[in-house]
PDB file of C-alpha atoms and ligand atoms in Angstrom:
ATOM      1  CA  UNK O   1       1.368  97.464  -9.427  1.00  0.00           C
ATOM      2  CA  UNK O   2       0.670  99.871 -12.307  1.00  0.00           C
ATOM      3  CA  UNK O   3      -1.541 102.434 -10.597  1.00  0.00           C
ATOM      4  CA  UNK O   4      -0.664 104.615  -7.622  1.00  0.00           C
ATOM      5  CA  UNK O   5      -4.198 106.023  -7.248  1.00  0.00           C
ATOM      6  CA  UNK O   6      -6.899 103.539  -6.173  1.00  0.00           C
ATOM      7  CA  UNK O   7      -9.653 103.186  -8.744  1.00  0.00           C
ATOM      8  CA  UNK O   8     -13.227 101.940  -8.750  1.00  0.00           C
ATOM      9  CA  UNK O   9     -13.785  99.150 -11.250  1.00  0.00           C
ATOM     10  CA  UNK O  10     -16.604  96.878 -12.384  1.00  0.00           C
ATOM     11  CA  UNK O  11     -15.894  93.459 -13.886  1.00  0.00           C
ATOM     12  CA  UNK O  12     -18.659  91.354 -15.447  1.00  0.00           C
ATOM     13  CA  UNK O  13     -18.466  87.566 -15.439  1.00  0.00           C
ATOM     14  CA  UNK O  14     -16.215  87.836 -12.404  1.00  0.00           C
ATOM     15  CA  UNK O  15     -17.158  84.595 -10.610  1.00  0.00           C
ATOM     16  CA  UNK O  16     -14.641  82.356 -12.393  1.00  0.00           C
ATOM     17  CA  UNK O  17     -12.090  82.346 -15.200  1.00  0.00           C
ATOM     18  CA  UNK O  18     -10.696  85.478 -16.819  1.00  0.00           C
ATOM     19  CA  UNK O  19     -13.137  87.862 -15.099  1.00  0.00           C
ATOM     20  CA  UNK O  20     -12.243  86.444 -11.693  1.00  0.00           C
ATOM     21  CA  UNK O  21      -8.508  86.826 -12.405  1.00  0.00           C
ATOM     22  CA  UNK O  22      -8.999  90.432 -13.572  1.00  0.00           C
ATOM     23  CA  UNK O  23     -11.017  91.297 -10.444  1.00  0.00           C
ATOM     24  CA  UNK O  24      -8.390  89.679  -8.189  1.00  0.00           C
ATOM     25  CA  UNK O  25      -5.582  91.499  -9.978  1.00  0.00           C
ATOM     26  CA  UNK O  26      -7.318  94.882  -9.652  1.00  0.00           C
ATOM     27  CA  UNK O  27      -7.959  94.220  -5.943  1.00  0.00           C
ATOM     28  CA  UNK O  28      -4.317  93.270  -5.406  1.00  0.00           C
ATOM     29  CA  UNK O  29      -3.470  96.655  -6.929  1.00  0.00           C
ATOM     30  CA  UNK O  30      -5.651  98.300  -4.259  1.00  0.00           C
ATOM     31  CA  UNK O  31      -8.702  99.028  -6.424  1.00  0.00           C
ATOM     32  CA  UNK O  32     -12.324  98.800  -5.244  1.00  0.00           C
ATOM     33  CA  UNK O  33     -13.851  96.159  -7.517  1.00  0.00           C
ATOM     34  CA  UNK O  34     -17.538  95.463  -8.149  1.00  0.00           C
ATOM     35  CA  UNK O  35     -18.170  91.937  -9.445  1.00  0.00           C
ATOM     36  CA  UNK O  36     -21.253  91.263 -11.575  1.00  0.00           C
ATOM     37  CA  UNK O  37     -22.153  87.685 -12.481  1.00  0.00           C
ATOM     38  CA  UNK O  38     -25.252  85.563 -12.893  1.00  0.00           C
ATOM     39  CA  UNK O  39     -23.839  82.987 -10.439  1.00  0.00           C
ATOM     40  CA  UNK O  40     -22.795  85.322  -7.588  1.00  0.00           C
ATOM     41  CA  UNK O  41     -24.901  86.023  -4.528  1.00  0.00           C
ATOM     42  CA  UNK O  42     -25.496  89.705  -3.728  1.00  0.00           C
ATOM     43  CA  UNK O  43     -22.917  90.858  -1.160  1.00  0.00           C
ATOM     44  CA  UNK O  44     -20.204  93.424  -0.550  1.00  0.00           C
ATOM     45  CA  UNK O  45     -19.408  94.763  -4.057  1.00  0.00           C
ATOM     46  CA  UNK O  46     -20.866  91.533  -5.488  1.00  0.00           C
ATOM     47  CA  UNK O  47     -23.990  91.712  -7.607  1.00  0.00           C
ATOM     48  CA  UNK O  48     -25.982  88.826  -9.019  1.00  0.00           C
ATOM     49  CA  UNK O  49     -27.378  89.589 -12.441  1.00  0.00           C
ATOM     50  CA  UNK O  50     -27.546  88.836 -16.137  1.00  0.00           C
ATOM     51  CA  UNK O  51     -25.679  91.117 -18.546  1.00  0.00           C
ATOM     52  CA  UNK O  52     -28.621  90.790 -20.981  1.00  0.00           C
ATOM     53  CA  UNK O  53     -31.007  92.426 -18.501  1.00  0.00           C
ATOM     54  CA  UNK O  54     -31.485  96.211 -18.628  1.00  0.00           C
ATOM     55  CA  UNK O  55     -33.139  96.031 -15.200  1.00  0.00           C
ATOM     56  CA  UNK O  56     -30.089  94.304 -13.674  1.00  0.00           C
ATOM     57  CA  UNK O  57     -27.763  96.916 -15.194  1.00  0.00           C
ATOM     58  CA  UNK O  58     -29.954  99.715 -13.800  1.00  0.00           C
ATOM     59  CA  UNK O  59     -29.864  98.158 -10.327  1.00  0.00           C
ATOM     60  CA  UNK O  60     -26.076  97.876 -10.553  1.00  0.00           C
ATOM     61  CA  UNK O  61     -25.630 101.479 -11.775  1.00  0.00           C
ATOM     62  CA  UNK O  62     -27.852 102.747  -8.938  1.00  0.00           C
ATOM     63  CA  UNK O  63     -25.817 100.802  -6.400  1.00  0.00           C
ATOM     64  CA  UNK O  64     -22.397 101.942  -7.668  1.00  0.00           C
ATOM     65  CA  UNK O  65     -23.742 105.494  -7.965  1.00  0.00           C
ATOM     66  CA  UNK O  66     -24.915 105.567  -4.357  1.00  0.00           C
ATOM     67  CA  UNK O  67     -21.858 103.763  -2.901  1.00  0.00           C
ATOM     68  CA  UNK O  68     -18.974 105.100  -4.998  1.00  0.00           C
ATOM     69  CA  UNK O  69     -20.467 108.041  -6.910  1.00  0.00           C
ATOM     70  CA  UNK O  70     -18.407 107.270 -10.011  1.00  0.00           C
ATOM     71  CA  UNK O  71     -16.837 104.473 -12.034  1.00  0.00           C
ATOM     72  CA  UNK O  72     -13.276 104.588 -13.361  1.00  0.00           C
ATOM     73  CA  UNK O  73     -12.986 101.209 -15.115  1.00  0.00           C
ATOM     74  CA  UNK O  74     -15.594  98.969 -16.774  1.00  0.00           C
ATOM     75  CA  UNK O  75     -14.558  95.508 -17.962  1.00  0.00           C
ATOM     76  CA  UNK O  76     -17.134  93.759 -20.160  1.00  0.00           C
ATOM     77  CA  UNK O  77     -15.891  90.198 -19.771  1.00  0.00           C
ATOM     78  CA  UNK O  78     -18.968  87.966 -19.330  1.00  0.00           C
ATOM     79  CA  UNK O  79     -19.294  85.582 -22.249  1.00  0.00           C
ATOM     80  CA  UNK O  80     -20.492  82.189 -23.380  1.00  0.00           C
ATOM     81  CA  UNK O  81     -19.358  79.797 -26.096  1.00  0.00           C
ATOM     82  CA  UNK O  82     -21.677  77.422 -27.915  1.00  0.00           C
ATOM     83  CA  UNK O  83     -19.900  75.144 -30.361  1.00  0.00           C
ATOM     84  CA  UNK O  84     -21.947  73.806 -33.281  1.00  0.00           C
ATOM     85  CA  UNK O  85     -21.847  73.623 -37.076  1.00  0.00           C
ATOM     86  CA  UNK O  86     -24.094  76.160 -38.821  1.00  0.00           C
ATOM     87  CA  UNK O  87     -26.876  73.675 -39.588  1.00  0.00           C
ATOM     88  CA  UNK O  88     -27.172  72.828 -35.873  1.00  0.00           C
ATOM     89  CA  UNK O  89     -27.061  76.449 -34.695  1.00  0.00           C
ATOM     90  CA  UNK O  90     -30.654  77.213 -33.773  1.00  0.00           C
ATOM     91  CA  UNK O  91     -31.967  80.761 -33.658  1.00  0.00           C
ATOM     92  CA  UNK O  92     -32.272  80.376 -29.887  1.00  0.00           C
ATOM     93  CA  UNK O  93     -28.558  79.551 -29.588  1.00  0.00           C
ATOM     94  CA  UNK O  94     -27.618  82.394 -31.956  1.00  0.00           C
ATOM     95  CA  UNK O  95     -29.710  84.873 -29.939  1.00  0.00           C
ATOM     96  CA  UNK O  96     -28.291  83.616 -26.635  1.00  0.00           C
ATOM     97  CA  UNK O  97     -24.661  84.000 -27.741  1.00  0.00           C
ATOM     98  CA  UNK O  98     -25.168  87.414 -29.377  1.00  0.00           C
ATOM     99  CA  UNK O  99     -27.259  88.450 -26.360  1.00  0.00           C
ATOM    100  CA  UNK O 100     -24.640  87.684 -23.722  1.00  0.00           C
ATOM    101  CA  UNK O 101     -21.454  88.498 -25.623  1.00  0.00           C
ATOM    102  CA  UNK O 102     -22.444  91.525 -27.722  1.00  0.00           C
ATOM    103  CA  UNK O 103     -25.693  92.973 -26.356  1.00  0.00           C
ATOM    104  CA  UNK O 104     -24.329  92.481 -22.823  1.00  0.00           C
ATOM    105  CA  UNK O 105     -21.268  94.615 -23.664  1.00  0.00           C
ATOM    106  CA  UNK O 106     -23.451  97.284 -25.328  1.00  0.00           C
ATOM    107  CA  UNK O 107     -25.758  97.449 -22.297  1.00  0.00           C
ATOM    108  CA  UNK O 108     -22.759  97.636 -19.973  1.00  0.00           C
ATOM    109  CA  UNK O 109     -21.251 100.598 -21.845  1.00  0.00           C
ATOM    110  CA  UNK O 110     -24.578 102.438 -22.062  1.00  0.00           C
ATOM    111  CA  UNK O 111     -25.634 101.778 -18.465  1.00  0.00           C
ATOM    112  CA  UNK O 112     -22.318 102.854 -16.967  1.00  0.00           C
ATOM    113  CA  UNK O 113     -21.698 105.883 -19.190  1.00  0.00           C
ATOM    114  CA  UNK O 114     -22.955 108.512 -16.735  1.00  0.00           C
ATOM    115  CA  UNK O 115     -20.819 107.031 -13.928  1.00  0.00           C
ATOM    116  CA  UNK O 116     -17.762 106.748 -16.214  1.00  0.00           C
ATOM    117  CA  UNK O 117     -18.130 110.405 -17.199  1.00  0.00           C
ATOM    118  CA  UNK O 118     -17.649 111.229 -13.506  1.00  0.00           C
ATOM    119  CA  UNK O 119     -14.643 108.860 -13.253  1.00  0.00           C
ATOM    120  CA  UNK O 120     -10.908 109.598 -13.036  1.00  0.00           C
ATOM    121  CA  UNK O 121      -9.031 108.660 -16.259  1.00  0.00           C
ATOM    122  CA  UNK O 122     -12.040 106.505 -17.178  1.00  0.00           C
ATOM    123  CA  UNK O 123     -11.845 103.555 -19.514  1.00  0.00           C
ATOM    124  CA  UNK O 124     -13.734 100.555 -20.849  1.00  0.00           C
ATOM    125  CA  UNK O 125     -12.091  97.219 -21.625  1.00  0.00           C
ATOM    126  CA  UNK O 126     -14.012  94.671 -23.694  1.00  0.00           C
ATOM    127  CA  UNK O 127     -12.963  91.030 -23.716  1.00  0.00           C
ATOM    128  CA  UNK O 128     -13.217  89.939 -27.358  1.00  0.00           C
ATOM    129  CA  UNK O 129     -11.439  86.869 -28.725  1.00  0.00           C
ATOM    130  CA  UNK O 130      -9.006  85.639 -31.326  1.00  0.00           C
ATOM    131  CA  UNK O 131     -12.221  84.514 -33.053  1.00  0.00           C
ATOM    132  CA  UNK O 132     -12.899  88.187 -33.820  1.00  0.00           C
ATOM    133  CA  UNK O 133      -9.718  88.254 -35.915  1.00  0.00           C
ATOM    134  CA  UNK O 134      -9.580  84.803 -37.543  1.00  0.00           C
ATOM    135  CA  UNK O 135     -12.045  82.272 -38.851  1.00  0.00           C
ATOM    136  CA  UNK O 136     -12.996  79.582 -36.366  1.00  0.00           C
ATOM    137  CA  UNK O 137     -14.685  76.252 -37.107  1.00  0.00           C
ATOM    138  CA  UNK O 138     -18.127  75.546 -35.591  1.00  0.00           C
ATOM    139  CA  UNK O 139     -18.103  78.948 -33.854  1.00  0.00           C
ATOM    140  CA  UNK O 140     -20.242  81.097 -36.185  1.00  0.00           C
ATOM    141  CA  UNK O 141     -22.420  82.702 -33.487  1.00  0.00           C
ATOM    142  CA  UNK O 142     -19.484  83.148 -31.099  1.00  0.00           C
ATOM    143  CA  UNK O 143     -17.162  84.568 -33.793  1.00  0.00           C
ATOM    144  CA  UNK O 144     -19.873  86.965 -35.018  1.00  0.00           C
ATOM    145  CA  UNK O 145     -20.505  88.164 -31.463  1.00  0.00           C
ATOM    146  CA  UNK O 146     -16.800  88.755 -30.830  1.00  0.00           C
ATOM    147  CA  UNK O 147     -16.350  90.503 -34.196  1.00  0.00           C
ATOM    148  CA  UNK O 148     -19.179  92.755 -33.040  1.00  0.00           C
ATOM    149  CA  UNK O 149     -17.414  93.418 -29.733  1.00  0.00           C
ATOM    150  CA  UNK O 150     -14.253  94.332 -31.635  1.00  0.00           C
ATOM    151  CA  UNK O 151     -16.170  96.806 -33.864  1.00  0.00           C
ATOM    152  CA  UNK O 152     -18.125  98.191 -30.909  1.00  0.00           C
ATOM    153  CA  UNK O 153     -14.775  98.916 -29.237  1.00  0.00           C
ATOM    154  CA  UNK O 154     -13.540 101.062 -32.131  1.00  0.00           C
ATOM    155  CA  UNK O 155     -16.892 102.833 -32.615  1.00  0.00           C
ATOM    156  CA  UNK O 156     -17.136 103.771 -28.931  1.00  0.00           C
ATOM    157  CA  UNK O 157     -13.453 104.732 -28.725  1.00  0.00           C
ATOM    158  CA  UNK O 158     -14.185 107.425 -31.314  1.00  0.00           C
ATOM    159  CA  UNK O 159     -17.513 108.458 -29.834  1.00  0.00           C
ATOM    160  CA  UNK O 160     -16.375 108.644 -26.207  1.00  0.00           C
ATOM    161  CA  UNK O 161     -12.975 110.268 -26.815  1.00  0.00           C
ATOM    162  CA  UNK O 162     -14.579 113.703 -26.294  1.00  0.00           C
ATOM    163  CA  UNK O 163     -15.573 112.562 -22.797  1.00  0.00           C
ATOM    164  CA  UNK O 164     -11.996 111.410 -22.125  1.00  0.00           C
ATOM    165  CA  UNK O 165     -13.118 107.760 -21.943  1.00  0.00           C
ATOM    166  CA  UNK O 166     -10.689 105.284 -23.520  1.00  0.00           C
ATOM    167  CA  UNK O 167     -12.143 102.094 -24.988  1.00  0.00           C
ATOM    168  CA  UNK O 168      -9.982  99.065 -25.776  1.00  0.00           C
ATOM    169  CA  UNK O 169     -10.295  95.301 -26.197  1.00  0.00           C
ATOM    170  CA  UNK O 170      -8.189  92.255 -25.506  1.00  0.00           C
ATOM    171  CA  UNK O 171      -8.353  89.272 -27.845  1.00  0.00           C
ATOM    172  CA  UNK O 172      -7.386  86.168 -25.867  1.00  0.00           C
ATOM    173  CA  UNK O 173      -6.261  82.991 -27.636  1.00  0.00           C
ATOM    174  CA  UNK O 174      -6.938  79.804 -25.704  1.00  0.00           C
ATOM    175  CA  UNK O 175      -7.166  80.387 -21.950  1.00  0.00           C
ATOM    176  CA  UNK O 176      -7.326  77.693 -19.275  1.00  0.00           C
ATOM    177  CA  UNK O 177     -10.708  78.486 -17.653  1.00  0.00           C
ATOM    178  CA  UNK O 178     -13.951  76.591 -16.972  1.00  0.00           C
ATOM    179  CA  UNK O 179     -15.116  77.661 -20.490  1.00  0.00           C
ATOM    180  CA  UNK O 180     -12.050  76.103 -22.102  1.00  0.00           C
ATOM    181  CA  UNK O 181     -12.239  72.959 -19.995  1.00  0.00           C
ATOM    182  CA  UNK O 182     -15.920  72.468 -20.814  1.00  0.00           C
ATOM    183  CA  UNK O 183     -15.085  72.371 -24.531  1.00  0.00           C
ATOM    184  CA  UNK O 184     -11.565  70.949 -24.749  1.00  0.00           C
ATOM    185  CA  UNK O 185     -10.765  69.406 -21.405  1.00  0.00           C
ATOM    186  CA  UNK O 186     -12.603  66.192 -22.066  1.00  0.00           C
ATOM    187  CA  UNK O 187     -10.093  64.809 -24.541  1.00  0.00           C
ATOM    188  CA  UNK O 188      -6.345  65.020 -24.015  1.00  0.00           C
ATOM    189  CA  UNK O 189      -5.914  64.864 -27.770  1.00  0.00           C
ATOM    190  CA  UNK O 190      -7.898  68.048 -28.438  1.00  0.00           C
ATOM    191  CA  UNK O 191      -6.202  69.912 -25.603  1.00  0.00           C
ATOM    192  CA  UNK O 192      -2.797  68.857 -26.991  1.00  0.00           C
ATOM    193  CA  UNK O 193      -3.729  70.129 -30.471  1.00  0.00           C
ATOM    194  CA  UNK O 194      -4.566  73.506 -28.935  1.00  0.00           C
ATOM    195  CA  UNK O 195      -1.084  73.710 -27.400  1.00  0.00           C
ATOM    196  CA  UNK O 196       0.472  73.162 -30.818  1.00  0.00           C
ATOM    197  CA  UNK O 197      -1.415  76.196 -32.228  1.00  0.00           C
ATOM    198  CA  UNK O 198       0.406  78.582 -29.881  1.00  0.00           C
ATOM    199  CA  UNK O 199       3.961  79.582 -30.927  1.00  0.00           C
ATOM    200  CA  UNK O 200       4.845  80.202 -27.266  1.00  0.00           C
ATOM    201  CA  UNK O 201       4.047  76.495 -26.685  1.00  0.00           C
ATOM    202  CA  UNK O 202       1.480  76.848 -23.961  1.00  0.00           C
ATOM    203  CA  UNK O 203      -2.049  78.069 -23.609  1.00  0.00           C
ATOM    204  CA  UNK O 204      -2.792  81.206 -21.600  1.00  0.00           C
ATOM    205  CA  UNK O 205      -3.504  81.407 -17.900  1.00  0.00           C
ATOM    206  CA  UNK O 206      -6.300  83.708 -16.790  1.00  0.00           C
ATOM    207  CA  UNK O 207      -3.585  85.752 -15.063  1.00  0.00           C
ATOM    208  CA  UNK O 208      -1.891  86.427 -18.442  1.00  0.00           C
ATOM    209  CA  UNK O 209      -5.137  88.086 -19.525  1.00  0.00           C
ATOM    210  CA  UNK O 210      -5.443  89.965 -16.221  1.00  0.00           C
ATOM    211  CA  UNK O 211      -1.934  91.408 -16.657  1.00  0.00           C
ATOM    212  CA  UNK O 212      -2.895  92.814 -20.071  1.00  0.00           C
ATOM    213  CA  UNK O 213      -6.147  94.161 -18.606  1.00  0.00           C
ATOM    214  CA  UNK O 214      -4.278  95.823 -15.731  1.00  0.00           C
ATOM    215  CA  UNK O 215      -2.002  97.605 -18.199  1.00  0.00           C
ATOM    216  CA  UNK O 216      -4.741  98.751 -20.598  1.00  0.00           C
ATOM    217  CA  UNK O 217      -6.903 100.010 -17.705  1.00  0.00           C
ATOM    218  CA  UNK O 218      -4.041 101.888 -16.044  1.00  0.00           C
ATOM    219  CA  UNK O 219      -2.906 105.436 -16.759  1.00  0.00           C
ATOM    220  CA  UNK O 220       0.269 103.874 -18.233  1.00  0.00           C
ATOM    221  CA  UNK O 221      -2.003 103.274 -21.251  1.00  0.00           C
ATOM    222  CA  UNK O 222      -3.329 106.852 -21.245  1.00  0.00           C
ATOM    223  CA  UNK O 223      -2.698 107.306 -24.993  1.00  0.00           C
ATOM    224  CA  UNK O 224      -4.147 103.960 -26.094  1.00  0.00           C
ATOM    225  CA  UNK O 225      -7.740 103.855 -27.309  1.00  0.00           C
ATOM    226  CA  UNK O 226      -9.555 101.882 -29.992  1.00  0.00           C
ATOM    227  CA  UNK O 227      -6.951  99.105 -29.771  1.00  0.00           C
ATOM    228  CA  UNK O 228      -7.601  95.366 -29.859  1.00  0.00           C
ATOM    229  CA  UNK O 229      -4.639  93.688 -28.199  1.00  0.00           C
ATOM    230  CA  UNK O 230      -3.991  90.033 -29.024  1.00  0.00           C
ATOM    231  CA  UNK O 231      -3.047  88.172 -25.835  1.00  0.00           C
ATOM    232  CA  UNK O 232      -2.603  84.793 -27.447  1.00  0.00           C
ATOM    233  CA  UNK O 233       1.007  83.566 -27.334  1.00  0.00           C
ATOM    234  CA  UNK O 234       1.352  84.453 -31.020  1.00  0.00           C
ATOM    235  CA  UNK O 235      -1.527  82.322 -32.260  1.00  0.00           C
ATOM    236  CA  UNK O 236      -3.136  85.032 -34.419  1.00  0.00           C
ATOM    237  CA  UNK O 237       0.073  85.571 -36.422  1.00  0.00           C
ATOM    238  CA  UNK O 238       0.617  81.926 -37.321  1.00  0.00           C
TER     239      UNK O 238
HETATM  240  P1  NAD E 301     -15.965  81.144 -18.131  1.00  0.00           P
HETATM  241  O1  NAD E 301     -17.123  80.403 -18.709  1.00  0.00           O
HETATM  242  O2  NAD E 301     -14.890  80.367 -17.494  1.00  0.00           O
HETATM  243  O3  NAD E 301     -16.501  82.305 -17.181  1.00  0.00           O
HETATM  244  C1  NAD E 301     -17.492  83.194 -17.667  1.00  0.00           C
HETATM  245  C2  NAD E 301     -18.157  83.922 -16.514  1.00  0.00           C
HETATM  246  O4  NAD E 301     -19.189  84.759 -17.094  1.00  0.00           O
HETATM  247  C3  NAD E 301     -18.840  82.975 -15.521  1.00  0.00           C
HETATM  248  O5  NAD E 301     -18.598  83.407 -14.206  1.00  0.00           O
HETATM  249  C4  NAD E 301     -20.317  83.098 -15.884  1.00  0.00           C
HETATM  250  O6  NAD E 301     -21.190  82.851 -14.786  1.00  0.00           O
HETATM  251  C5  NAD E 301     -20.401  84.538 -16.358  1.00  0.00           C
HETATM  252  N1  NAD E 301     -21.545  84.755 -17.238  1.00  0.00           N
HETATM  253  C6  NAD E 301     -21.889  84.046 -18.335  1.00  0.00           C
HETATM  254  N2  NAD E 301     -23.025  84.505 -18.862  1.00  0.00           N
HETATM  255  C7  NAD E 301     -23.416  85.547 -18.081  1.00  0.00           C
HETATM  256  C8  NAD E 301     -24.517  86.439 -18.109  1.00  0.00           C
HETATM  257  N3  NAD E 301     -25.482  86.325 -19.038  1.00  0.00           N
HETATM  258  N4  NAD E 301     -24.595  87.411 -17.169  1.00  0.00           N
HETATM  259  C9  NAD E 301     -23.657  87.508 -16.200  1.00  0.00           C
HETATM  260  N5  NAD E 301     -22.595  86.689 -16.118  1.00  0.00           N
HETATM  261  C10 NAD E 301     -22.470  85.709 -17.046  1.00  0.00           C
HETATM  262  O7  NAD E 301     -15.340  81.973 -19.368  1.00  0.00           O
HETATM  263  P2  NAD E 301     -13.851  82.566 -19.549  1.00  0.00           P
HETATM  264  O8  NAD E 301     -13.069  81.577 -20.323  1.00  0.00           O
HETATM  265  O9  NAD E 301     -13.336  83.117 -18.289  1.00  0.00           O
HETATM  266  O10 NAD E 301     -14.199  83.743 -20.587  1.00  0.00           O
HETATM  267  C11 NAD E 301     -14.312  85.097 -20.191  1.00  0.00           C
HETATM  268  C12 NAD E 301     -14.382  85.931 -21.458  1.00  0.00           C
HETATM  269  O11 NAD E 301     -13.210  85.677 -22.251  1.00  0.00           O
HETATM  270  C13 NAD E 301     -15.571  85.581 -22.345  1.00  0.00           C
HETATM  271  O12 NAD E 301     -16.093  86.753 -22.929  1.00  0.00           O
HETATM  272  C14 NAD E 301     -14.969  84.687 -23.406  1.00  0.00           C
HETATM  273  O13 NAD E 301     -15.705  84.696 -24.607  1.00  0.00           O
HETATM  274  C15 NAD E 301     -13.590  85.310 -23.560  1.00  0.00           C
HETATM  275  N6  NAD E 301     -12.595  84.397 -24.130  1.00  0.00           N
HETATM  276  C16 NAD E 301     -12.264  83.210 -23.496  1.00  0.00           C
HETATM  277  C17 NAD E 301     -11.333  82.373 -24.100  1.00  0.00           C
HETATM  278  C18 NAD E 301     -10.912  81.051 -23.470  1.00  0.00           C
HETATM  279  O14 NAD E 301     -10.181  80.290 -24.144  1.00  0.00           O
HETATM  280  N7  NAD E 301     -11.306  80.736 -22.254  1.00  0.00           N
HETATM  281  C19 NAD E 301     -10.730  82.736 -25.317  1.00  0.00           C
HETATM  282  C20 NAD E 301     -11.088  83.940 -25.905  1.00  0.00           C
HETATM  283  C21 NAD E 301     -12.014  84.782 -25.307  1.00  0.00           C
END
């Protein structure tokens, strides 16, 4: 446990994968965690919604405002990957990927700003990707969206520093989640090639990412803002 004081957090894309692991980790640390996902049913601190929808963000902000009165930690994690060469990347696919991954993070930061300003040691964590740092085949829309998330992180870190809000990103390598399995899990050969790309000789668990998130969102990281932390078993430095 990194944080003695319980915090109120919101994690998007929290139904499965990395977002789920981050939400579970925060809850284990005693935090109150709101989970926002297009596949969840509305329930206790669970909100069904689409990160591309301003109306859904407004509903969520109203609910957190009336129940908790403030927000200490926002994690913009929801994301999608569409793999295709450029000539097969339709405008609809491009718009969908940019919409969820980049516009969703922008809307999250803007919608939660007033609540974060009332928070204790407030911070935002964006989940970017190794694709923001390196070229990636057949991932043009995804890589562009994650490069945008990386830049958004630095821009907002500067802008929100006056409000005492830290803004950081993690850049996962390959993580064993439903997203990864939908792309790579179908052929043992492709999955094996992924392993070989990671100097630490394994791909990441979602919990590896959650551990980095727990640190960056804790007051142990009080002097870290504008950082993009690679959590990739050394893949980006190969
Ligand atoms: P996942 O597909 O396993 O889970 C994503 C979650 O986001 C799901 O619960 C899904 O319902 C939700 N979601 C998707 N679109 C949404 C929308 N429009 N509104 C609300 N919720 C939505 O993915 P994951 O692997 O856990 O990835 C989480 C984040 O990490 C993503 O931003 C992804 O780009 C990033 N990432 C993943 C990997 C990897 O290898 N898995 C690597 C680098 C970065």
